[in-house]
Coordinates of C-alpha atoms in Angstrom, one line a residue:
M2 CA 34.6 -70.1 9.3
N3 CA 35.8 -66.5 9.3
E4 CA 35.4 -66.4 5.5
M5 CA 31.8 -67.7 5.9
R6 CA 31.0 -65.0 8.4
K7 CA 32.3 -62.3 6.1
I8 CA 30.2 -63.6 3.2
L9 CA 27.1 -63.8 5.5
F10 CA 27.7 -60.2 6.7
L11 CA 28.0 -58.8 3.1
T12 CA 24.9 -60.7 2.1
V13 CA 22.9 -59.1 5.0
V14 CA 24.2 -55.6 4.1
A15 CA 23.2 -56.1 0.5
V16 CA 19.7 -57.3 1.6
F17 CA 19.2 -54.2 3.8
S18 CA 20.4 -51.9 1.0
A19 CA 18.2 -53.5 -1.5
G20 CA 15.4 -53.3 1.0
G21 CA 15.9 -49.5 1.3
I22 CA 15.8 -49.1 -2.5
F23 CA 12.7 -51.3 -2.8
A24 CA 11.0 -49.3 0.1
Q25 CA 11.6 -46.0 -1.7
K26 CA 10.5 -47.5 -5.1
S27 CA 7.4 -48.7 -3.3
A28 CA 6.8 -45.1 -2.0
L29 CA 7.0 -43.9 -5.6
K30 CA 4.4 -46.5 -6.7
D31 CA 2.2 -45.5 -3.7
A32 CA 2.5 -41.9 -4.6
K33 CA 1.4 -42.7 -8.2
R34 CA -1.6 -44.7 -6.8
A35 CA -2.6 -41.9 -4.5
L36 CA -2.4 -39.5 -7.5
G37 CA -4.5 -41.9 -9.6
R38 CA -7.3 -41.8 -7.0
D39 CA -7.0 -38.0 -6.6
D40 CA -5.7 -38.2 -3.1
L41 CA -3.3 -35.4 -3.7
N42 CA -2.5 -34.7 -0.1
E43 CA -1.3 -38.3 0.4
A44 CA 0.5 -38.2 -2.9
R45 CA 2.3 -35.1 -1.8
T46 CA 3.4 -36.6 1.5
L47 CA 4.7 -39.7 -0.2
I48 CA 6.6 -37.9 -3.0
K49 CA 8.1 -35.4 -0.5
Q50 CA 9.6 -38.4 1.4
A51 CA 11.0 -39.8 -1.9
S52 CA 12.4 -36.4 -2.9
T53 CA 14.5 -36.2 0.2
N54 CA 15.7 -39.8 0.3
D55 CA 19.2 -40.5 -1.1
E56 CA 17.9 -43.5 -3.0
T57 CA 15.3 -41.7 -5.0
A58 CA 16.1 -37.9 -4.8
L59 CA 18.1 -38.2 -8.1
D60 CA 15.5 -40.4 -9.8
A61 CA 13.8 -38.5 -12.6
E62 CA 10.6 -40.4 -11.9
T63 CA 10.4 -38.8 -8.4
W64 CA 10.2 -35.3 -9.8
K65 CA 8.0 -36.3 -12.7
I66 CA 5.4 -37.6 -10.2
M67 CA 5.8 -34.4 -8.1
G68 CA 5.1 -32.3 -11.2
D69 CA 2.1 -34.5 -12.1
I70 CA 0.6 -33.9 -8.7
G71 CA 0.7 -30.2 -9.2
N72 CA -0.6 -30.5 -12.7
K73 CA -3.5 -32.8 -11.5
A74 CA -4.5 -30.1 -9.0
F75 CA -4.5 -27.6 -11.8
D76 CA -6.4 -29.9 -14.2
N77 CA -9.1 -30.8 -11.6
E78 CA -10.0 -27.1 -11.0
R79 CA -9.8 -26.2 -14.7
T80 CA -12.1 -29.0 -15.6
K81 CA -14.7 -27.7 -13.0
T82 CA -14.4 -24.2 -14.7
M83 CA -15.0 -25.7 -18.2
L84 CA -18.0 -27.6 -16.9
G85 CA -19.4 -24.4 -15.3
Q86 CA -18.9 -25.8 -11.8
K87 CA -17.6 -23.8 -8.9
S88 CA -13.8 -23.9 -8.9
N89 CA -11.0 -22.7 -6.6
D90 CA -8.7 -20.4 -8.6
K91 CA -6.1 -20.3 -5.9
V92 CA -5.8 -24.1 -5.8
M93 CA -5.8 -24.2 -9.6
Y94 CA -3.0 -21.7 -10.1
D95 CA -1.0 -22.9 -7.1
G96 CA -1.1 -26.4 -8.7
L97 CA 0.1 -25.0 -12.0
L98 CA 3.0 -23.3 -10.2
E99 CA 3.7 -26.4 -8.1
S100 CA 4.2 -28.5 -11.3
Y101 CA 6.8 -26.3 -13.0
K102 CA 10.1 -26.7 -11.2
P103 CA 9.7 -30.5 -10.6
Y104 CA 9.0 -31.0 -14.3
L105 CA 12.2 -29.1 -15.1
K106 CA 14.2 -31.2 -12.6
A107 CA 12.7 -34.4 -13.9
D108 CA 13.7 -33.4 -17.5
S109 CA 17.2 -32.4 -16.3
L110 CA 17.8 -35.7 -14.5
G111 CA 16.4 -37.5 -17.5
Q112 CA 19.1 -36.0 -19.7
L113 CA 21.9 -37.5 -17.7
P114 CA 23.6 -40.4 -19.6
D115 CA 23.3 -43.9 -18.3
N116 CA 26.1 -46.4 -17.5
K117 CA 26.7 -46.8 -21.2
G118 CA 26.9 -43.1 -21.8
K119 CA 23.5 -43.0 -23.6
V120 CA 20.7 -40.5 -22.8
K121 CA 17.3 -42.1 -22.6
N122 CA 14.9 -39.4 -21.3
K123 CA 11.6 -41.2 -21.2
Y124 CA 9.8 -38.2 -19.6
R125 CA 10.8 -35.3 -21.9
K126 CA 8.1 -35.8 -24.5
D127 CA 5.3 -36.0 -21.9
I128 CA 6.7 -33.0 -19.9
A129 CA 7.1 -30.9 -23.1
G130 CA 3.5 -31.6 -24.1
I131 CA 2.2 -30.7 -20.7
L132 CA 4.1 -27.4 -20.4
R133 CA 3.2 -26.5 -24.0
A134 CA -0.5 -27.1 -23.2
N135 CA -0.3 -25.2 -19.9
H136 CA 1.7 -22.3 -21.3
Q137 CA -1.1 -19.8 -21.8
F138 CA -2.5 -20.4 -18.3
Y139 CA 0.6 -18.9 -16.7
I140 CA -0.7 -15.6 -17.9
N141 CA -3.9 -16.2 -16.0
G142 CA -2.0 -17.1 -12.9
G143 CA 0.0 -13.9 -13.1
V144 CA -3.1 -11.8 -13.5
F145 CA -4.8 -13.7 -10.6
Y146 CA -2.0 -13.0 -8.2
N147 CA -1.5 -9.4 -9.5
E148 CA -5.1 -8.8 -8.5
Q149 CA -4.4 -10.2 -5.1
K150 CA -1.4 -7.8 -4.9
D151 CA 1.0 -10.7 -4.4
Y152 CA 3.4 -9.2 -6.9
K153 CA 6.2 -11.6 -6.3
K154 CA 4.0 -14.6 -7.1
S155 CA 2.6 -12.7 -10.1
T156 CA 6.1 -12.3 -11.3
D157 CA 6.8 -16.0 -11.0
F158 CA 3.9 -16.8 -13.3
F159 CA 4.7 -14.2 -15.9
Q160 CA 8.4 -15.2 -15.9
I161 CA 7.6 -18.9 -16.4
Y162 CA 5.4 -17.9 -19.4
W163 CA 8.4 -16.0 -20.7
D164 CA 10.8 -18.9 -19.9
I165 CA 8.9 -21.9 -21.3
P166 CA 9.6 -21.3 -25.0
T167 CA 13.3 -21.0 -24.3
L168 CA 13.6 -24.4 -22.5
P169 CA 16.1 -26.9 -24.0
M170 CA 13.3 -29.4 -24.5
Y171 CA 12.0 -27.2 -27.3
E172 CA 15.3 -26.6 -29.1
D173 CA 14.3 -28.9 -32.0
Q174 CA 10.7 -27.6 -32.1
K175 CA 10.9 -24.2 -33.8
D176 CA 7.1 -23.9 -34.2
A177 CA 6.2 -25.1 -30.7
F178 CA 5.1 -21.6 -29.7
V179 CA 3.9 -18.5 -31.4
L180 CA 6.1 -15.7 -30.1
D181 CA 3.9 -12.7 -30.9
S182 CA 3.0 -9.4 -29.4
T183 CA 1.4 -11.1 -26.4
Y184 CA 4.6 -12.9 -25.6
Q185 CA 6.4 -9.5 -25.7
T186 CA 3.8 -7.9 -23.5
I187 CA 4.0 -10.6 -20.8
K188 CA 7.8 -9.9 -20.6
Y189 CA 6.9 -6.4 -19.6
Y190 CA 4.3 -7.6 -17.0
A191 CA 7.0 -9.8 -15.5
I192 CA 9.3 -6.8 -15.2
I193 CA 6.6 -4.4 -13.9
T194 CA 5.4 -6.8 -11.2
A195 CA 9.0 -7.4 -10.0
I196 CA 9.3 -3.7 -9.7
Q197 CA 6.0 -3.6 -7.8
A198 CA 7.4 -6.3 -5.5
E199 CA 10.5 -4.0 -5.0
D200 CA 12.7 -6.8 -6.1
H201 CA 15.1 -4.5 -8.0
K202 CA 17.8 -7.2 -8.5
R203 CA 15.3 -9.5 -10.2
A204 CA 13.8 -6.7 -12.2
L205 CA 17.2 -5.6 -13.5
A206 CA 18.1 -9.2 -14.5
M207 CA 14.9 -9.4 -16.5
L208 CA 15.4 -6.0 -18.1
E209 CA 18.9 -6.8 -19.2
R210 CA 17.6 -10.1 -20.6
A211 CA 14.7 -8.3 -22.4
A212 CA 17.2 -5.8 -23.9
K213 CA 19.2 -8.7 -25.4
E214 CA 16.3 -10.5 -26.9
P215 CA 14.5 -9.6 -30.2
F216 CA 11.8 -7.0 -29.6
I217 CA 8.3 -7.6 -31.0
E218 CA 6.1 -4.6 -31.6
N219 CA 3.1 -4.5 -29.2
S220 CA 0.6 -2.1 -27.9
A221 CA 1.7 -2.1 -24.2
Y222 CA 5.1 -0.5 -24.4
K223 CA 8.0 0.7 -26.7
E224 CA 11.4 -0.9 -26.9
S225 CA 12.9 2.3 -25.3
D226 CA 10.8 1.7 -22.2
I227 CA 13.0 -1.3 -21.4
Y228 CA 16.1 1.0 -21.2
E229 CA 14.2 3.7 -19.3
L230 CA 13.1 1.2 -16.7
M231 CA 16.6 -0.1 -16.5
A232 CA 18.0 3.3 -15.8
S233 CA 15.3 4.0 -13.3
E234 CA 16.0 0.7 -11.5
Y235 CA 19.8 1.5 -11.3
L236 CA 18.8 4.8 -9.8
N237 CA 16.5 3.1 -7.3
I238 CA 19.4 0.9 -6.0
G239 CA 21.8 3.8 -5.9
D240 CA 24.1 2.5 -8.7
S241 CA 24.9 5.9 -10.3
V242 CA 27.7 4.4 -12.5
S243 CA 25.3 1.9 -14.1
Y244 CA 22.5 4.5 -14.2
I245 CA 24.7 6.9 -16.3
K246 CA 25.8 4.0 -18.6
A247 CA 22.2 3.0 -19.1
L248 CA 21.4 6.6 -20.1
Y249 CA 24.4 6.6 -22.5
D250 CA 23.2 3.3 -24.1
G251 CA 19.6 4.6 -24.3
A252 CA 20.7 7.9 -25.8
E253 CA 22.7 6.1 -28.5
K254 CA 20.0 3.6 -29.3
F255 CA 17.0 5.9 -29.1
P256 CA 18.3 9.4 -29.9
K257 CA 14.8 10.8 -30.2
S258 CA 13.7 9.7 -26.8
K259 CA 12.7 12.5 -24.4
Y260 CA 14.1 10.6 -21.5
F261 CA 17.8 9.7 -22.0
V262 CA 19.4 12.9 -23.3
P263 CA 17.6 15.3 -21.0
N264 CA 18.6 13.2 -18.0
L265 CA 22.2 13.1 -19.2
V266 CA 22.0 16.9 -19.5
N267 CA 20.7 17.2 -16.0
I268 CA 23.6 15.0 -14.7
F269 CA 26.2 17.1 -16.6
I270 CA 24.6 20.3 -15.2
R271 CA 24.8 19.0 -11.7
Q272 CA 28.4 18.0 -12.2
G273 CA 29.2 21.5 -13.6
D274 CA 30.2 20.2 -17.0
S275 CA 28.3 22.7 -19.1
E276 CA 30.3 21.8 -22.2
K277 CA 29.0 18.2 -22.2
A278 CA 25.6 19.4 -21.3
M279 CA 25.6 21.8 -24.3
Q280 CA 26.9 19.0 -26.6
Y281 CA 24.0 16.7 -25.7
L282 CA 21.5 19.5 -25.7
D283 CA 22.4 20.3 -29.3
Q284 CA 22.0 16.7 -30.2
A285 CA 18.7 16.5 -28.5
I286 CA 17.4 19.7 -30.2
K287 CA 18.5 18.3 -33.6
N288 CA 16.8 14.9 -32.9
D289 CA 13.7 16.3 -31.3
P290 CA 13.0 19.8 -32.6
S291 CA 9.4 19.6 -31.5
N292 CA 10.5 19.7 -27.9
A293 CA 11.9 23.3 -28.0
C294 CA 10.0 24.4 -24.9
D295 CA 12.1 22.2 -22.7
L296 CA 15.4 21.8 -24.6
N297 CA 15.9 25.3 -25.9
S298 CA 14.9 26.7 -22.5
V299 CA 17.6 24.6 -20.8
K300 CA 20.2 25.6 -23.4
G301 CA 19.2 29.3 -22.8
A302 CA 19.7 28.8 -19.0
L303 CA 23.2 27.4 -19.6
L304 CA 24.1 30.3 -21.8
A305 CA 22.7 32.8 -19.3
E306 CA 24.7 31.1 -16.5
K307 CA 27.9 31.9 -18.6
G308 CA 26.8 35.5 -18.9
N309 CA 25.8 35.1 -22.6
Y310 CA 22.5 36.8 -22.2
D311 CA 22.1 37.5 -26.0
G312 CA 22.6 33.8 -26.8
A313 CA 20.2 32.8 -24.0
E314 CA 17.5 35.2 -25.4
V315 CA 17.8 33.6 -28.8
E316 CA 17.1 30.2 -27.3
Y317 CA 14.2 31.3 -25.2
N318 CA 12.6 33.0 -28.2
K319 CA 13.0 29.8 -30.2
A320 CA 11.1 28.0 -27.5
L321 CA 8.3 30.6 -27.5
A322 CA 8.1 30.7 -31.3
Q323 CA 7.1 27.1 -31.1
D324 CA 5.0 27.3 -28.0
P325 CA 3.9 30.8 -26.9
N326 CA 2.7 29.4 -23.6
C327 CA 6.0 27.6 -22.7
E328 CA 6.1 28.5 -19.0
R329 CA 9.8 27.7 -18.6
A330 CA 10.8 30.0 -21.5
L331 CA 8.5 32.8 -20.3
E332 CA 10.0 32.7 -16.8
N333 CA 13.6 32.3 -17.9
L334 CA 13.5 35.0 -20.5
A335 CA 12.0 37.3 -17.9
R336 CA 14.8 36.4 -15.5
N337 CA 17.3 37.0 -18.3
Y338 CA 16.1 40.6 -18.7
I339 CA 16.0 41.1 -14.9
L340 CA 19.5 39.8 -14.4
Q341 CA 20.8 42.1 -17.1
A342 CA 18.9 45.0 -15.5
Q343 CA 20.4 44.3 -12.1
D344 CA 23.9 43.9 -13.5
I345 CA 23.7 47.4 -15.2
K346 CA 22.2 48.8 -11.9
E347 CA 25.2 47.6 -10.0
K348 CA 27.7 49.0 -12.5
T349 CA 25.8 52.3 -12.6
A350 CA 26.1 52.7 -8.9
M351 CA 29.9 52.8 -9.3
L352 CA 29.8 55.5 -12.0
T353 CA 30.5 59.2 -11.5
N354 CA 29.6 60.3 -15.1
R355 CA 26.1 61.6 -14.9
Q356 CA 25.4 61.2 -18.6
Q357 CA 26.5 57.6 -18.5
Q358 CA 24.3 57.0 -15.5
V359 CA 21.2 58.4 -17.3
E360 CA 21.9 56.2 -20.4
N361 CA 22.4 53.1 -18.1
D362 CA 19.1 53.9 -16.3
K363 CA 17.3 54.1 -19.6
I364 CA 18.6 50.7 -20.6
T365 CA 17.7 49.3 -17.2
V366 CA 14.1 50.5 -17.4
E367 CA 13.8 49.0 -20.9
L368 CA 15.0 45.6 -19.6
Y369 CA 12.6 45.6 -16.6
Q370 CA 9.8 46.6 -18.9
K371 CA 10.6 43.8 -21.3
S372 CA 10.2 41.3 -18.5
L373 CA 6.8 42.5 -17.5
P374 CA 4.5 41.1 -20.2
L375 CA 6.3 37.8 -19.9
L376 CA 5.8 37.6 -16.1
E377 CA 2.2 38.9 -16.4
K378 CA 1.3 36.2 -19.0
L379 CA 3.0 33.5 -16.9
D380 CA 1.1 34.6 -13.8
G381 CA -2.2 34.2 -15.8
L382 CA -1.2 30.8 -17.1
L383 CA -0.3 29.5 -13.7
K384 CA -3.6 30.7 -12.1
E385 CA -5.5 29.3 -15.1
R386 CA -4.1 25.8 -14.5
N387 CA -4.5 26.1 -10.7
A388 CA -0.7 25.9 -10.1
T389 CA 0.6 25.4 -6.6
D390 CA 0.9 28.4 -4.2
S391 CA 4.6 28.0 -4.3
E392 CA 4.7 28.3 -8.1
V393 CA 2.4 31.3 -8.2
N394 CA 4.1 33.1 -5.4
G395 CA 7.5 32.7 -7.0
I396 CA 6.3 34.6 -10.1
L397 CA 4.5 37.2 -8.0
L398 CA 7.7 37.9 -6.1
L399 CA 9.5 38.5 -9.4
L400 CA 6.7 40.8 -10.5
R401 CA 6.9 42.7 -7.2
N402 CA 10.6 43.2 -7.7
V403 CA 10.1 44.6 -11.2
Y404 CA 7.2 46.8 -10.3
Y405 CA 9.2 48.2 -7.3
N406 CA 12.3 48.9 -9.3
L407 CA 10.4 50.6 -12.1
S408 CA 8.6 52.8 -9.6
V409 CA 11.9 53.8 -8.0
M410 CA 13.3 54.6 -11.5
G411 CA 10.4 56.9 -12.4
V412 CA 7.9 54.5 -14.0
D413 CA 4.9 54.6 -11.7
K414 CA 3.8 51.0 -11.0
S415 CA 2.4 51.7 -7.5
A416 CA -1.1 50.5 -8.3
E417 CA 0.2 47.2 -9.7
L418 CA 2.6 46.9 -6.8
K419 CA -0.2 47.2 -4.3
V420 CA -2.2 44.5 -6.0
I421 CA 0.8 42.1 -6.0
E422 CA 1.6 42.8 -2.3
S423 CA -2.0 42.1 -1.5
Q424 CA -1.9 38.8 -3.2
L425 CA 1.3 38.0 -1.3
N426 CA -0.2 39.2 2.0
L427 CA 2.5 41.8 2.4
N428 CA 1.9 44.9 4.6
N429 CA 3.9 47.5 2.7
G430 CA 5.6 48.0 -0.6
S431 CA 9.2 48.4 0.7
N432 CA 11.9 46.3 -1.0

């Protein structure tokens, strides 16, 4: 009798378990029927239940149906567009996005071996065909949400467009996609929208991925831009070590870039490592001789800082030979003369030899006079381009200093001094 009860109990348990499985399988069929009659809300409700139930959550069919529901929402609206009817772009693109992850999960589950160790993925061919057909529309979805300023969602679409050709389901289909300049451009859009969304971690992950993948020439950006953005993103998150490494990598890969080496030079200057700064400057000047205004001017400033005024003058003149209106070189060369004049003035004040004092004063006046045409030209250039008051006033103060010192040393610049002080709104000419 006890044995009979045991058998009866096990039979009841089996019936209930089978009933649960049948119920969930029925839910899948009901979801498919709802999908077939375009009752997408009902289909979504039923498939969501199946996706969270232990009996069907790991069934590839569950996720295939879920993907089909999103794809149907997309297709319905796209058909309206093709027929010239009023369509809902948001519903269309949300459906497209809704289909993607479930399709991937269905394919992943379909790749699991059965009890005999065999893989029979009956959904892969259909899913691969749908994703290939929908591939281009992920661009449209990204543009749509970018216009809505929903940058995160825009990134989702662009990144999916980037990802689809790399999916395992296309490994044996070399010609499934044409990876052309458009494909490369959308990678860039994915990165830029992630940056706009201020998702720096995601942007960096995509930048590092893009740097490792083959680069296809396009009209949107250069390969070096990937490395520039990477460095910039590391700077944004405060990772100075990775920022410097990105600059090193960029400088090595793109020696003619005007971004990497100058930024490395700035870092070395801030760190007080003038030797390394000079080393990279020389490399930059060699690689990009057309950028003398910036590069030779910086080198001149480093030499002047060491007290090598003659060497600095050579560099500033190189910059001006290439660009006579190079503002940085005009100002720095003028300062170079003024610094030398001030140094000699200080030394002269300590002398007792009158003849030596006279000789020193003559050299001092010559140096101040050399700075004048440079400052006067720079003043004109700044006013011509409507520079800020701060920029203009900085040069006017230098001019005032030179006019004053020349007047004191016997070269009458009182009229010029009065004009400058008027522009600076100063009441008197004392220094």
